Coordinates of C-alpha atoms in Angstrom, one line a residue:
M1 CA 0.0 0.0 0.0
P2 CA 1.5 3.4 -1.0
P3 CA 2.4 5.8 1.8
G4 CA -0.2 8.3 2.6
P5 CA 0.2 12.1 2.5
E6 CA 1.2 12.5 6.1
T7 CA 3.7 9.6 6.3
T8 CA 6.3 8.7 3.7
A9 CA 8.6 5.7 3.6
D10 CA 11.5 8.0 4.1
D11 CA 10.0 10.1 6.9
T12 CA 11.9 9.7 10.1
S13 CA 10.6 12.7 12.0
A14 CA 9.2 12.2 15.4
P15 CA 5.5 12.6 16.1
V16 CA 4.2 16.0 16.9
G17 CA 4.9 17.0 20.5
E18 CA 7.8 14.5 20.9
A19 CA 11.5 15.1 20.6
A20 CA 13.4 13.7 17.6
P21 CA 15.2 10.5 18.4
D22 CA 18.6 12.2 18.1
A23 CA 17.6 15.3 19.9
P24 CA 19.4 15.9 23.2
R25 CA 17.4 14.8 26.2
P26 CA 16.9 17.2 29.1
P27 CA 19.2 16.5 32.0
R28 CA 17.8 14.2 34.6
P29 CA 17.2 15.9 38.0
S30 CA 19.7 15.0 40.6
R31 CA 19.0 12.6 43.4
T32 CA 18.6 15.4 45.9
V33 CA 16.1 17.2 43.7
R34 CA 14.1 14.0 43.2
L35 CA 14.1 13.3 46.9
G36 CA 12.9 16.8 47.6
R37 CA 10.1 16.5 45.1
L38 CA 9.1 13.2 46.7
A39 CA 9.2 14.6 50.2
R40 CA 7.0 17.5 49.2
R41 CA 4.5 15.2 47.4
E42 CA 4.3 12.8 50.4
A43 CA 4.4 15.4 53.2
P44 CA 0.6 15.9 53.5
R45 CA -0.1 12.1 53.6
T46 CA 2.8 11.5 56.0
G47 CA 1.5 14.2 58.3
L48 CA -1.9 12.7 58.3
A49 CA -0.3 9.3 59.1
V50 CA 1.5 10.8 62.0
L51 CA -1.7 12.3 63.4
A52 CA -3.5 8.9 63.0
G53 CA -0.7 7.2 64.9
L54 CA -1.0 9.7 67.7
A55 CA -4.7 9.1 67.8
L56 CA -4.2 5.4 68.1
A57 CA -1.8 6.0 71.1
L58 CA -4.6 8.0 72.8
S59 CA -6.9 5.1 72.6
F60 CA -4.7 3.1 75.1
P61 CA -4.4 3.7 78.8
P62 CA -3.9 6.0 80.6
Y63 CA -6.0 8.0 78.1
D64 CA -8.6 5.2 77.3
L65 CA -10.2 6.9 74.3
W66 CA -11.0 3.5 72.7
P67 CA -13.1 4.9 69.8
L68 CA -9.9 6.5 68.4
S69 CA -8.6 3.0 67.7
V70 CA -11.3 2.5 65.1
V71 CA -10.8 6.0 63.7
A72 CA -7.0 5.5 63.5
V73 CA -7.4 2.1 61.7
A74 CA -9.8 3.8 59.2
A75 CA -7.3 6.6 58.6
L76 CA -4.5 4.2 57.9
A77 CA -6.7 2.3 55.5
L78 CA -7.6 5.4 53.6
L79 CA -4.0 6.7 53.5
T80 CA -2.7 3.4 52.0
R81 CA -5.6 2.8 49.6
G82 CA -4.5 2.7 46.0
R83 CA -0.8 3.3 46.9
T84 CA 2.2 1.4 45.8
F85 CA 3.9 -1.2 48.0
R86 CA 6.7 1.2 48.9
Q87 CA 4.3 4.1 49.5
G88 CA 2.2 1.9 51.7
A89 CA 5.2 0.8 53.7
W90 CA 6.3 4.4 54.3
T91 CA 2.8 5.4 55.4
G92 CA 2.7 2.5 57.8
F93 CA 6.0 3.4 59.3
A94 CA 5.0 7.1 59.6
F95 CA 1.9 5.9 61.4
G96 CA 3.7 3.4 63.7
L97 CA 6.6 5.4 64.9
P98 CA 4.7 8.2 66.7
F99 CA 2.2 5.6 67.9
F100 CA 4.8 3.5 69.7
F101 CA 6.8 6.5 70.9
V102 CA 3.8 7.8 72.8
L103 CA 2.6 4.4 73.9
L104 CA 6.0 3.3 75.2
R105 CA 7.1 6.6 76.8
W106 CA 7.2 4.8 80.1
L107 CA 10.5 3.5 79.0
R108 CA 11.9 7.0 79.4
V109 CA 13.0 5.9 82.9
V110 CA 15.6 3.8 81.1
G111 CA 16.3 6.5 78.6
Y112 CA 14.6 8.1 75.6
D113 CA 17.1 6.3 73.4
A114 CA 15.4 3.1 74.6
V115 CA 12.0 4.5 73.7
A116 CA 13.1 5.6 70.3
G117 CA 14.9 2.3 69.5
L118 CA 12.1 0.0 70.5
S119 CA 9.6 2.3 68.7
V120 CA 11.5 2.0 65.5
I121 CA 11.7 -1.8 65.7
E122 CA 8.0 -2.1 66.4
A123 CA 7.1 0.5 63.7
L124 CA 8.8 -1.7 61.1
F125 CA 6.1 -4.2 61.6
L126 CA 3.5 -1.5 60.8
A127 CA 5.5 -0.6 57.7
V128 CA 5.0 -4.2 56.5
L129 CA 1.3 -3.8 57.4
G130 CA 1.0 -0.6 55.5
A131 CA 2.5 -2.3 52.4
G132 CA 0.1 -5.1 52.7
L133 CA -2.9 -2.8 53.1
A134 CA -1.8 -1.0 50.0
L135 CA -1.8 -4.3 48.1
V136 CA -5.2 -5.6 49.2
S137 CA -6.9 -2.2 48.8
R138 CA -7.2 -3.1 45.1
L139 CA -9.3 -6.2 45.9
P140 CA -13.0 -6.4 46.4
G141 CA -13.9 -6.6 50.0
W142 CA -10.6 -4.9 51.1
P143 CA -11.8 -4.0 54.6
L144 CA -12.1 -7.7 55.4
W145 CA -8.6 -8.5 54.1
G146 CA -7.2 -5.5 56.0
G147 CA -8.7 -6.8 59.2
C148 CA -6.9 -10.1 58.7
L149 CA -3.6 -8.3 58.0
W150 CA -3.9 -6.5 61.3
V151 CA -4.1 -9.9 63.0
A152 CA -1.1 -11.2 61.0
E153 CA 1.0 -8.2 62.0
E154 CA 0.2 -8.7 65.6
L155 CA 0.9 -12.4 65.4
A156 CA 4.4 -11.7 64.1
R157 CA 5.1 -8.8 66.5
D158 CA 4.0 -10.9 69.5
R159 CA 6.6 -13.5 68.6
L160 CA 9.5 -11.8 67.0
P161 CA 12.3 -11.0 67.8
F162 CA 13.4 -12.6 71.1
G163 CA 9.9 -13.9 71.8
G164 CA 8.1 -10.8 70.7
F165 CA 6.6 -7.7 72.4
P166 CA 2.8 -7.6 72.4
W167 CA 2.4 -4.1 73.7
G168 CA 0.1 -2.0 71.4
R169 CA -2.3 -4.6 70.2
L170 CA -5.6 -3.2 69.2
A171 CA -7.3 -5.6 71.6
F172 CA -5.5 -3.9 74.6
A173 CA -7.0 -0.6 73.7
N174 CA -10.5 -2.2 73.9
T175 CA -10.6 -3.9 77.3
A176 CA -13.6 -1.8 78.4
S177 CA -15.4 -1.3 75.1
P178 CA -18.3 -2.9 73.2
F179 CA -15.6 -5.1 71.5
T180 CA -14.4 -6.6 74.7
P181 CA -16.9 -9.6 75.1
L182 CA -15.6 -10.9 71.8
A183 CA -12.5 -12.1 73.7
A184 CA -14.6 -14.9 75.2
L185 CA -15.0 -16.3 71.7
G186 CA -11.6 -15.8 70.0
G187 CA -9.3 -14.1 72.5
A188 CA -7.4 -11.0 71.9
P189 CA -6.9 -11.8 68.1
L190 CA -10.7 -11.7 67.5
V191 CA -11.0 -8.4 69.3
T192 CA -8.2 -7.0 67.2
F193 CA -9.9 -8.3 64.0
A194 CA -13.2 -6.8 64.9
V195 CA -11.7 -3.4 65.7
A196 CA -9.7 -3.5 62.4
L197 CA -12.7 -4.6 60.4
A198 CA -14.9 -1.8 61.8
G199 CA -12.2 0.7 61.0
G200 CA -11.9 -0.7 57.4
L201 CA -15.6 -0.5 56.9
L202 CA -15.6 3.1 58.3
A203 CA -12.9 3.9 55.7
F204 CA -14.9 2.2 52.9
A205 CA -17.8 4.6 53.2
P206 CA -16.0 7.8 52.1
A207 CA -14.0 5.8 49.5
A208 CA -17.3 4.5 48.0
L209 CA -18.9 7.9 48.0
A210 CA -15.9 9.4 46.2
G211 CA -15.9 6.6 43.7
A212 CA -19.7 7.1 43.1
R213 CA -19.3 10.8 42.4
V214 CA -16.4 10.2 40.0
S215 CA -18.4 7.5 38.1
A216 CA -21.4 9.7 37.9
A217 CA -19.3 12.5 36.5
R218 CA -17.8 10.3 33.8
E219 CA -21.2 9.0 32.8
A220 CA -22.3 12.6 32.4
G221 CA -19.3 13.3 30.2
T222 CA -17.8 15.8 32.6
D223 CA -14.4 15.9 34.3
A224 CA -15.7 16.9 37.7
P225 CA -18.8 16.5 39.7
E226 CA -21.5 19.2 39.3
A227 CA -21.8 21.9 41.8
P228 CA -23.7 21.1 45.0
G229 CA -27.4 21.6 44.8
T230 CA -27.7 20.5 41.2
S231 CA -29.8 17.5 40.1
G232 CA -27.1 16.3 37.7
P233 CA -25.3 13.0 38.0
A234 CA -22.8 14.4 40.5
G235 CA -25.4 16.1 42.5
R236 CA -28.4 14.4 44.1
G237 CA -29.6 12.3 41.2
P238 CA -30.8 8.7 41.6
G239 CA -27.6 7.4 40.0
V240 CA -25.4 8.9 42.7
V241 CA -27.8 7.6 45.4
R242 CA -27.6 4.1 44.1
A243 CA -23.8 4.3 43.8
A244 CA -23.5 5.6 47.3
L245 CA -25.5 2.8 48.8
P246 CA -22.5 0.5 49.4
G247 CA -20.9 3.2 51.5
V248 CA -24.1 3.5 53.6
E249 CA -24.2 -0.3 53.9
A250 CA -20.6 -0.3 55.1
L251 CA -21.4 2.2 57.8
A252 CA -24.3 0.1 59.0
L253 CA -22.1 -3.0 59.0
A254 CA -19.3 -1.2 60.9
A255 CA -21.9 -0.3 63.6
A256 CA -23.0 -3.9 63.7
V257 CA -19.4 -5.1 64.2
V258 CA -19.0 -2.6 67.0
L259 CA -22.2 -3.7 68.8
A260 CA -21.7 -7.4 68.1
G261 CA -19.9 -7.9 71.4
Y262 CA -23.1 -7.1 73.3
A263 CA -24.6 -10.4 72.0
V264 CA -21.7 -12.5 73.3
P265 CA -22.4 -14.1 76.7
V266 CA -19.5 -13.8 79.1
P267 CA -19.5 -16.7 81.6
T268 CA -19.1 -15.4 85.2
K269 CA -21.0 -17.9 87.4
A270 CA -18.9 -19.1 90.3
D271 CA -18.4 -22.7 91.2
D272 CA -16.8 -21.7 94.5
T273 CA -15.2 -18.6 96.2
V274 CA -12.1 -17.8 98.1
D275 CA -11.1 -14.9 100.3
V276 CA -7.8 -13.3 99.4
A277 CA -5.7 -10.5 100.7
L278 CA -3.3 -8.7 98.4
V279 CA -0.4 -7.0 100.0
Q280 CA 1.2 -4.0 98.3
G281 CA 4.2 -3.1 100.5
N282 CA 5.4 -0.1 98.5
V283 CA 9.0 1.0 97.6
Q284 CA 11.0 4.0 98.7
N285 CA 12.6 4.9 95.4
P286 CA 10.6 4.7 92.2
G287 CA 12.5 4.3 89.0
M288 CA 15.6 2.2 88.1
D289 CA 16.8 2.2 91.8
F290 CA 13.6 1.1 93.4
L291 CA 15.3 -1.6 95.4
G292 CA 17.0 0.7 97.8
R293 CA 19.0 -1.0 100.6
P294 CA 18.8 -4.8 100.9
M295 CA 15.8 -6.1 102.8
M296 CA 13.9 -2.8 102.4
I297 CA 11.2 -4.1 100.1
L298 CA 10.9 -7.4 102.0
D299 CA 10.5 -5.5 105.3
N300 CA 7.8 -3.4 103.8
H301 CA 5.7 -6.5 102.8
V302 CA 6.4 -8.2 106.1
E303 CA 5.3 -5.2 108.1
A304 CA 2.1 -4.8 106.0
T305 CA 1.3 -8.5 106.6
L306 CA 2.0 -8.2 110.3
A307 CA -0.4 -5.3 110.4
L308 CA -3.0 -7.4 108.7
A309 CA -2.5 -10.2 111.2
K310 CA -3.0 -7.7 114.0
D311 CA -6.2 -6.5 112.5
I312 CA -7.5 -10.0 112.1
K313 CA -6.6 -10.8 115.7
E314 CA -8.4 -7.7 117.0
G315 CA -11.5 -8.3 114.8
R316 CA -11.0 -5.4 112.4
A317 CA -10.4 -7.6 109.4
R318 CA -11.7 -11.0 108.3
K319 CA -9.1 -13.8 108.1
P320 CA -8.4 -14.6 104.4
D321 CA -7.9 -18.1 103.0
L322 CA -4.6 -17.0 101.5
V323 CA -2.3 -13.9 101.1
I324 CA -0.6 -12.9 97.9
W325 CA 2.6 -10.8 97.7
P326 CA 3.9 -9.3 94.5
E327 CA 6.8 -10.1 92.2
N328 CA 10.2 -9.2 93.9
S329 CA 8.5 -8.8 97.3
S330 CA 11.6 -10.5 98.7
D331 CA 14.6 -8.6 97.2
L332 CA 17.0 -11.3 98.6
D333 CA 17.1 -15.0 97.9
P334 CA 15.4 -16.5 101.1
F335 CA 17.2 -19.8 100.6
R336 CA 20.6 -18.1 100.5
Y337 CA 20.0 -15.4 103.1
G338 CA 18.8 -16.6 106.5
Q339 CA 17.5 -13.2 107.5
A340 CA 15.2 -13.0 104.6
Y341 CA 13.9 -16.5 105.3
A342 CA 13.3 -15.7 108.9
R343 CA 11.3 -12.5 108.1
I344 CA 9.1 -14.3 105.6
E345 CA 8.5 -17.1 108.2
E346 CA 7.5 -14.4 110.8
A347 CA 4.9 -12.9 108.5
V348 CA 3.4 -16.1 107.3
K349 CA 3.1 -17.6 110.7
A350 CA 1.6 -14.4 112.1
V351 CA -1.2 -14.3 109.5
G352 CA -1.7 -18.1 109.7
V353 CA -2.5 -18.8 106.1
P354 CA -0.4 -19.7 103.0
V355 CA 1.3 -16.8 101.3
L356 CA 2.4 -16.6 97.7
V357 CA 5.8 -14.9 97.9
G358 CA 7.6 -13.3 94.9
A359 CA 11.3 -13.8 95.1
L360 CA 14.5 -13.9 93.0
V361 CA 16.2 -17.3 93.7
D362 CA 19.6 -18.5 92.5
H363 CA 19.0 -21.1 89.7
A364 CA 19.7 -24.5 91.1
G365 CA 21.1 -26.1 87.9
K366 CA 23.1 -23.4 86.2
S367 CA 25.5 -21.1 88.0
G368 CA 25.2 -17.4 87.5
Y369 CA 21.5 -17.5 86.5
V370 CA 18.5 -16.5 88.6
D371 CA 14.9 -17.6 88.7
N372 CA 12.0 -15.2 89.1
N373 CA 9.7 -17.3 91.3
G374 CA 6.3 -17.3 92.9
I375 CA 6.7 -19.5 96.0
V376 CA 3.8 -21.0 98.1
W377 CA 4.9 -20.5 101.7
D378 CA 2.8 -22.5 104.2
P379 CA 2.6 -21.4 107.9
R380 CA 3.3 -25.0 109.1
T381 CA 5.4 -26.6 106.4
G382 CA 7.3 -23.6 105.0
P383 CA 8.2 -23.1 101.4
G384 CA 6.7 -25.6 98.9
A385 CA 5.6 -25.5 95.3
S386 CA 6.8 -22.7 93.1
Y387 CA 6.4 -21.2 89.6
T388 CA 9.3 -19.8 87.6
K389 CA 8.6 -17.0 85.1
Q390 CA 8.6 -18.6 81.6
H391 CA 9.2 -15.5 79.5
P392 CA 12.0 -13.2 80.9
V393 CA 12.1 -9.8 79.3
P394 CA 15.0 -9.3 76.8
F395 CA 17.4 -6.5 77.8
G396 CA 15.5 -6.2 81.1
E397 CA 15.8 -9.6 82.7
Y398 CA 18.4 -11.1 80.4
V399 CA 20.7 -9.7 77.7
P400 CA 20.9 -11.4 74.3
F401 CA 24.4 -11.5 72.9
R402 CA 25.6 -10.2 76.2
D403 CA 29.4 -10.4 75.5
Q404 CA 29.0 -8.3 72.3
L405 CA 26.3 -5.8 73.2
S406 CA 27.4 -5.0 76.7
K407 CA 30.6 -3.6 75.3
V408 CA 28.7 -1.2 73.0
I409 CA 25.8 -0.4 75.3
T410 CA 27.3 -0.1 78.7
R411 CA 23.9 0.4 80.4
L412 CA 23.2 -3.3 79.8
Q413 CA 25.8 -4.1 82.4
R414 CA 23.2 -3.1 85.0
V415 CA 21.5 -6.4 84.2
Q416 CA 24.1 -8.3 86.2
R417 CA 22.6 -11.8 85.9
D418 CA 20.3 -13.4 83.3
F419 CA 17.0 -14.8 84.4
Y420 CA 16.5 -18.5 83.5
P421 CA 13.1 -19.3 81.9
G422 CA 10.7 -21.7 83.6
D423 CA 9.5 -24.8 81.9
H424 CA 5.9 -25.3 83.2
T425 CA 2.7 -23.4 83.8
G426 CA 2.0 -21.6 87.1
V427 CA -0.9 -23.6 88.4
L428 CA -0.4 -23.8 92.2
Q429 CA -2.5 -25.1 95.1
I430 CA -2.5 -22.2 97.6
G431 CA -4.6 -23.2 100.6
P432 CA -8.1 -24.1 99.3
A433 CA -7.7 -22.6 95.9
R434 CA -6.0 -23.8 92.7
L435 CA -4.7 -20.6 91.2
G436 CA -2.7 -19.8 88.0
D437 CA 0.4 -17.6 88.6
V438 CA 1.4 -15.3 85.8
I439 CA 4.4 -13.0 86.4
C440 CA 4.4 -9.4 85.2
F441 CA 4.7 -9.0 81.4
E442 CA 3.6 -12.6 80.9
V443 CA 0.0 -11.4 81.0
A444 CA 0.5 -9.8 77.6
Y445 CA 1.3 -13.2 76.0
D446 CA -1.8 -15.2 74.9
E447 CA -0.3 -18.7 75.1
I448 CA 1.1 -18.4 78.6
V449 CA -2.2 -17.3 80.1
R450 CA -4.2 -19.7 78.0
D451 CA -2.0 -22.7 78.9
T452 CA -2.3 -21.8 82.6
V453 CA -6.1 -21.8 82.5
K454 CA -6.2 -25.0 80.5
A455 CA -3.9 -26.6 83.1
G456 CA -6.6 -26.1 85.7
A457 CA -6.3 -22.6 87.1
R458 CA -9.6 -21.6 88.7
A459 CA -8.6 -17.9 89.0
L460 CA -5.5 -16.0 87.8
V461 CA -2.8 -14.2 89.8
V462 CA -0.6 -11.6 88.2
Q463 CA 2.4 -10.9 90.4
T464 CA 4.1 -7.8 89.1
N465 CA 6.7 -5.2 90.0
N466 CA 5.9 -1.9 88.3
A467 CA 8.0 0.3 90.6
T468 CA 10.5 1.1 87.8
Y469 CA 7.7 2.5 85.7
G470 CA 5.5 4.1 88.4
R471 CA 3.3 7.1 87.3
T472 CA 4.3 6.6 83.6
G473 CA 1.1 5.0 82.4
Q474 CA 2.6 1.5 82.2
P475 CA 0.8 0.1 85.2
E476 CA -2.6 1.2 83.7
Q477 CA -1.7 -0.5 80.4
Q478 CA -0.8 -3.7 82.2
L479 CA -4.0 -3.6 84.3
A480 CA -6.0 -3.3 81.0
M481 CA -4.4 -6.6 79.9
S482 CA -5.6 -8.2 83.1
R483 CA -9.2 -7.0 82.3
L484 CA -9.1 -8.5 78.8
R485 CA -7.7 -11.8 80.2
A486 CA -10.5 -12.0 82.7
V487 CA -13.1 -11.9 79.9
E488 CA -11.1 -14.1 77.6
H489 CA -10.9 -16.9 80.1
G490 CA -13.9 -16.3 82.3
R491 CA -11.7 -16.0 85.3
A492 CA -11.2 -13.6 88.1
V493 CA -7.8 -11.9 87.9
V494 CA -6.0 -10.4 90.9
T495 CA -3.0 -8.2 90.1
V496 CA -0.5 -7.7 93.0
A497 CA 2.2 -5.0 92.6
T498 CA 5.0 -3.8 94.9
S499 CA 4.0 -0.2 94.4
G500 CA 0.7 -0.4 92.4
I501 CA -1.5 -0.8 90.7
S502 CA -2.9 -3.8 92.6
A503 CA -6.4 -4.7 91.7
V504 CA -9.2 -7.3 91.7
V505 CA -10.9 -7.9 88.4
A506 CA -14.1 -9.8 88.0
P507 CA -14.6 -12.4 85.3
D508 CA -16.6 -9.9 83.2
G509 CA -13.6 -7.5 83.2
E510 CA -14.9 -5.1 85.9
V511 CA -12.3 -3.7 88.3
L512 CA -13.8 -4.3 91.7
R513 CA -11.0 -3.0 93.8
R514 CA -7.7 -1.2 93.1
S515 CA -4.9 0.6 94.9
E516 CA -3.2 3.9 94.3
E517 CA 0.4 3.9 93.2
F518 CA 3.2 4.3 95.7
T519 CA 1.1 3.6 98.8
R520 CA 1.1 0.8 101.3
D521 CA -2.1 -1.1 100.9
V522 CA -3.8 -4.4 101.7
I523 CA -6.8 -5.3 99.5
E524 CA -9.2 -7.9 100.9
A525 CA -11.7 -9.5 98.5
R526 CA -13.8 -12.6 97.9
I527 CA -13.2 -13.8 94.4
P528 CA -15.1 -16.4 92.3
L529 CA -13.4 -19.7 91.3
R530 CA -14.5 -21.2 88.0
D531 CA -13.9 -24.6 86.4
G532 CA -15.7 -24.0 83.1
T533 CA -13.8 -22.8 80.0
T534 CA -14.7 -20.3 77.3
V535 CA -14.9 -20.8 73.6
A536 CA -11.6 -18.9 73.4
D537 CA -10.0 -21.5 75.7
R538 CA -11.2 -24.4 73.6
V539 CA -10.3 -23.0 70.1
G540 CA -6.9 -21.7 71.3
A541 CA -4.7 -20.0 68.7
G542 CA -6.7 -21.4 65.8
P543 CA -8.6 -18.2 64.9
E544 CA -5.5 -16.1 65.1
W545 CA -3.6 -18.4 62.6
A546 CA -6.6 -18.7 60.3
L547 CA -7.2 -14.9 60.1
A548 CA -3.5 -14.3 59.6
M549 CA -3.3 -16.9 56.8
V550 CA -6.3 -15.3 55.1
G551 CA -4.5 -11.9 55.3
L552 CA -1.3 -13.3 53.8
L553 CA -3.2 -15.1 51.0
S554 CA -5.1 -11.9 50.1
C555 CA -1.7 -10.2 49.7
A556 CA -0.5 -13.0 47.4
A557 CA -3.7 -12.8 45.4
A558 CA -3.5 -9.0 45.0
S559 CA 0.2 -9.3 43.9
L560 CA -0.7 -12.0 41.3
I561 CA -3.6 -10.0 39.9
G562 CA -1.5 -6.9 39.7
R563 CA 1.3 -8.7 37.9
R564 CA -1.2 -10.3 35.4
A565 CA -2.7 -6.9 34.8
R566 CA 0.7 -5.3 34.0
R567 CA 1.5 -8.2 31.7
D568 CA -1.7 -7.9 29.8
E569 CA -1.5 -4.1 29.5
P570 CA 0.8 -4.0 26.5
K571 CA -1.4 -6.5 24.7
K572 CA -4.5 -4.2 25.2
K573 CA -2.6 -1.2 23.9
G574 CA -1.5 -3.2 20.9
Q575 CA -5.1 -4.2 20.1
Q576 CA -6.1 -0.5 20.4

C-alpha cells in the first residue's frame, strides 16, 4: 500500500509533540532534587499518618479513648488505599513510629534512646502492614482483608524478635469497650480483628462515595462533579444515590461489628469462692533504683502483713484463705540469706494462712542464673511448690548476645545476671484454691495465660513489680491486659504489685478494687473460682492463625492479579 500524504517511507521525523530521536534529552534531575520532590509530594499524607498514629496511642491507657482505635485504623486504610507497595510501607512506618513512641514513653526511665529504639523496631512491623494494606486495597472486600492483615501483623510482632513484644495490640485498647466480650469467643486476636474490620468499613464509606461521584461525573461526560445543589449525575440524582448505597451499607455493617460484642455471653457464674488478701508493701525509690538497701522491700511487705495479722486478731479484718505478695517482694534469695527466710516465716506464721511470695532465687542447675519465682509458703510446712517465670524480658531480665552488646551499650551491664526461663505453667495449690500464677509482662502473651487456664487454674494471679515505671502509664496499660484476660478466660484476675496498681478484676472485666500507686495497701476481697472454659480457651490460637493466613493469602492474590494486569496491559494497547 503506498504511503499516505502524512507519512512517507523516508519520513523519520518524530510525532508531533515529541523530541526527535537524536535530539538531546533534558538533563535528569539530581537525586537530591528527586528526593525533595518526593518529600513535598508525600508530606501531607505523611503528616496525616503521624496524626493517625498519635490518635491510636490516645486510645490506650492511661487516656482510654477507645473509639480512636477505630478511627485510626480507618485513617491508615484510607491513607494506604491505592498506593504502591513502597508508599504503603512508608505510610505504615509514619503511622507506627509516633504511635509506639507515645505508647512506650514509660521506657523513658531507662532512657529516651530506649523509647526511640524500641519504637523504630515495632514501627517496622507496621511498615509491612502498610505495604500489605496498599496491596489488598485493590481487591473487592478490602476492609475484610485489611482486618486479617492486622491480626497477621500482631501475630508476628507478638513472637519476633526474642519472643516478641505484644504491647500496642488493638485488643489492649479495647478492654472496656463494646468489642471486649468478643475475647470470650476468640481471645485478643478476635478483638483486634473486629476493631480493624470496623475501621476498614468506616474507611470504605468515604471511598465508596468518592468513587460514586467520579463514576457519575464520567457518565455525564464531565471531568468533575457538578456543583452542590444541582440535580445532575454528580449532585443528588438517583444514580449517585444508588452508587453511594455501598458506603451506607458499610457504615451500617461497621456499627453492627462494634455492637456485636453485646450479643456475646461472658461466663461469670462461680463454682466456688475464696477470700484473698493482696499485700502492696510499696517501695522507697521509684525508678531504676527502686530496690533501695537490701531487705527494704521485703521488710515493707512483712510489716504490712503483720499489720493485717494484728487487724485479724483484733477483729478489724476477716481472716483470708490466702495472702498474695507481688513479684520481687523478697529482694533477697530467702534460701541463701537466712535473715530474709526468717522475716518471711515471721509474716506467714503471724497471718496463719499460705502466702504466695515473689522472690528472686539462684537457679539450682546453672550457676550465674536467677529464677523469678512465685513460692507457696505455708505457715506450718514452710516453702513448697513454686512457679518460675517462663518469659523473661529481653534486655531487662536477660541480655541477648551479652558479651558483644554490653561492650557497646554499657547500660546493659546493670543487668548483672540473666533470668532463667521456667518450663511449666504456674498452676499452684494455695490453701483451698488452685490458682494460676502469671508474672508481670507474661499477662501480655496469649499462650502463657491460656496454657495456665487449660492446666486447671480456677482464677489468675498476676504478680508484678511496676516500681520502675510508676506514674508513667505502664501500670494502667498492664491492668488493662488483666481485664481482657478475665473476659477471655472467664476467670477472676488479681493483680498484685509492689508499688501499684494492685487490683481485683471480676470475670466480666470489671475492676472491683484497686490501689493507688506508691502507697502501702492491703486489699481484701472474695473472688469467684470457676472450672468451666470459654470458647476462646477451647479454640486456642486457631482463629489467630486462620485470620493471619487469610490476610497473607489476600496479599498474594493481590500481587498475582496486579502482575497479570501489568503483563496484559501492552497487549491491550497493541489491540487498540
